Amino acid sequence: MTINKFAQVGIDTPLRRLFDYRIPDSISELHVGCRVLIPFGKRSVVGIVVKLIDTPSIEASRLKNIQEKLDVDAIFNAESLALIRWAARYYQYPLGAALFSALPPALRKSKPDDSQSTEIKWLAINDANESLRRAPKQARIHAWIKQHAEGVNKQQIRQQFPGSSVTIKALEQRGLIKSIEVKEQQLTQTLADNKLRLTEDQNDVSQAIINSLHQFRVYLLEGVTGSGKTEVYFSIISQVLKSPKAQVLILVPEIGLTPQLHHRLEKHFGIAIGLLHSNITEKQRKKTWLSITTGEVRIILGTRLAVFTPIPYLQLIVVDEEHDASLKQQEGFLYHARDVAIYRAKQLSIPVILGSATPSFESIHNATLEKFQHLHLNKRAHSDLMPKIQFADMRTEKAGTIISSPLNNAMHIHLQAGKQVILFLNRRGYAPALLCHDCGWVAQCSHCDSNLTYHTKINKLICHHCDRKKLKPEQCPKCSSNNLIMLGHGTQRIEEVLSQQFPAYSAIRLDRDISRRKGSLEKILADIHQLNHQIIIGTQILSKGHDFPDVSLVGILDIDYGIHSTDFRALERSAQLLIQVAGRSGRRSTQGEVFVQTHTPDHPLLQTLLHYGYPTFASKALQARSEWKLPPFSHHIAIRARSQNNTHLYIFLEKIADIARQMLPTEIVVQGPITPAMEKKAGQFRAFILLVANQRGLFTQSIETYLNHIETLAESRKVRWSIDIDPIDNF
Ligand code: ADP
Ligand code: ZN
Ligand code: ZN
């Protein structure tokens, strides 16, 4: 047996390379995929062993020793290492940084493993007394802890009230809260044998997949809203889990917004579900991650970050709502979890199911090319009726009308029948602009090219792009006029309008401002299910696959916004949003009704969507994309840059555009520098160049050399830049 003397180590840095270290005699049995502690510059950092080697790339005498081995067994197995290696290369992200972003945060640190199975939680034991009146912070935290009868842990408190450790101590000393140790639930291993009564369509689809398990196939499951895609997943998962040890990975866009799926999985299978997303405690996430890597947890439900988790007995991947943009990471390592999942399935020779009522154009295109197998569920599970969608022509309404007369009439009818109504508007806050009637001044963010949105609850102006908050001025700062007017409407204003126009009914608002607060989303969803509210007004949270049985009417208040955007993907997104939100209605016996308010009811593609449905709409819109050679008929790479200095920004981008024209194959078209619609954001100017190729293969040979070259440019150090392979946004 030869013993390797050196290791190639991945480190969490932006540098596009691995680092060689010597393995000292004191460290024995070092495996690939283990974490090590190594000297790096003046610090000690954690690294991950990627390869064991005999000959280092630089003179051995200059190499430093590994200080410590942090894991006995590899925490990345060969399969997950290969996957991350591929993804780092495909998305042109440094391998070290990619490995670290795949690790739960608690494992990125060098702290020794403290996998004890108890957790400290805080409980409110007494009511707040008089003395808390002078300690408002304590009072608030006490009231909050009191709301959670099951107790809350430190991290949850800290998330809600940053820097609260001292206050918690004070509350404990006052005897108002106490800490308890909670033994975490042991994972049960019994598979509940729930019999499903699938509809004929559901059964056909699920059999088609079950008949060819254990081989690589991509299934595009296009099922209309309410068709019971989840039940199909469950029936296939049940089959897969019959093989001893088999594990299943389910990826969803945002778990926080759809707690239902977790509960349904737990109820159906009767085993603990491994939950992986960024909103659980670091400790819990590490624990779950580790029990997945040992094979103990068999069903893994996670957001995009779960796609890299080592899952030793993985037999099936499901990507639910595969069209959803949140499956693409938007910062740092810009991978698309759906595409990584497909690669992973291929590597493992297992099936992957992509489910959606409104598949992405990429996936539809791949199904047309027969790279994916297209399966359909054309009927709802509970009813034969799909919602009836119609336009409300806003041109015939008085300017500034928020709820059109046909929608208003329909609301009265549905509400009187005891049904619930959803009003959808993708704009939170009260009003998107504050304007001076006398001089035309508009409240703008000083750091972004954007208006400030007025939020009524806190009486502040907020920038939705950089989150800066400002007090609302009483007078115009330019001409001192008192004539300031709120222009347009957001969800808060709708809430106000509803309390005037529909005072007899309870309306609830569901947007990010609310869902961010104290686990209140689950409570609101439960209240909606119990019919405590009749009108639900919300943003895109409402498009995320919720199943509200008693909603029979949906009003989409403003679809124009997305239609007139400059981004070529805007129409696809708007159509998906429209169909998804419309799909919340009439999910039981009554037929749902949907009104879409627009100033352009004649828009040809909107007409197609309404009269012929999403598949026809998609094929027409795809045809237009093909004529313009837009993705998926071409492949894009965006190189984005930002800087406080506009001159540095354009010098850099023009230079790299020139280099691209010289270095890259001539078939690749270089566009730009292009200035995005919002040029300045958070104090930085932004612009990008676009590389367009008809075949993806054209990039693979040349792009790495090109990037390495960019890195050596002096101009590249004066800006912040990043590369996005298959971008889904211009900026
Ligand atoms: P989708 O995800 O396709 O929109 P869901 O999976 O949420 O649809 O299913 C919609 C509703 O129909 C759910 O309440 C679900 O429990 C119910 N359902 C699905 N399949 C069946 C079935 N075969 N028999 C009875 N109810 C079903
Ligand atoms: Zn003014
Ligand atoms: Zn801003």
PDB file of N, CA and C and ligand atoms in Angstrom, residues 445 447-448 463 465-468 682, ligand 3:
ATOM      1  N   CYS A 445     -34.825  56.492  -3.792  1.00  0.00           N
ATOM      2  CA  CYS A 445     -33.744  55.983  -2.970  1.00  0.00           C
ATOM      3  C   CYS A 445     -32.459  56.680  -3.392  1.00  0.00           C
ATOM      4  N   HIS A 447     -29.630  55.554  -3.031  1.00  0.00           N
ATOM      5  CA  HIS A 447     -28.624  54.562  -3.395  1.00  0.00           C
ATOM      6  C   HIS A 447     -28.995  53.713  -4.602  1.00  0.00           C
ATOM      7  N   CYS A 448     -30.271  53.803  -5.013  1.00  0.00           N
ATOM      8  CA  CYS A 448     -30.703  52.988  -6.151  1.00  0.00           C
ATOM      9  C   CYS A 448     -31.467  53.870  -7.138  1.00  0.00           C
ATOM     10  N   CYS A 463     -36.936  51.313   0.453  1.00  0.00           N
ATOM     11  CA  CYS A 463     -36.458  50.930  -0.864  1.00  0.00           C
ATOM     12  C   CYS A 463     -36.538  49.411  -0.961  1.00  0.00           C
ATOM     13  N   HIS A 465     -35.214  47.601  -3.075  1.00  0.00           N
ATOM     14  CA  HIS A 465     -34.023  47.016  -3.684  1.00  0.00           C
ATOM     15  C   HIS A 465     -32.844  46.950  -2.740  1.00  0.00           C
ATOM     16  N   CYS A 466     -32.739  47.908  -1.810  1.00  0.00           N
ATOM     17  CA  CYS A 466     -31.609  47.850  -0.875  1.00  0.00           C
ATOM     18  C   CYS A 466     -32.091  47.887   0.562  1.00  0.00           C
ATOM     19  N   ASP A 467     -33.416  47.943   0.754  1.00  0.00           N
ATOM     20  CA  ASP A 467     -33.991  47.879   2.091  1.00  0.00           C
ATOM     21  C   ASP A 467     -33.738  49.116   2.964  1.00  0.00           C
ATOM     22  N   ARG A 468     -33.227  50.197   2.372  1.00  0.00           N
ATOM     23  CA  ARG A 468     -33.054  51.417   3.184  1.00  0.00           C
ATOM     24  C   ARG A 468     -34.417  51.978   3.582  1.00  0.00           C
ATOM     25  N   ALA A 682     -28.054  49.944  -4.505  1.00  0.00           N
ATOM     26  CA  ALA A 682     -27.294  49.976  -3.253  1.00  0.00           C
ATOM     27  C   ALA A 682     -25.975  50.726  -3.417  1.00  0.00           C
TER      28      ALA A 682
HETATM   29 ZN    ZN B   3     -32.255  51.526  -2.500  1.00  0.00          ZN
END
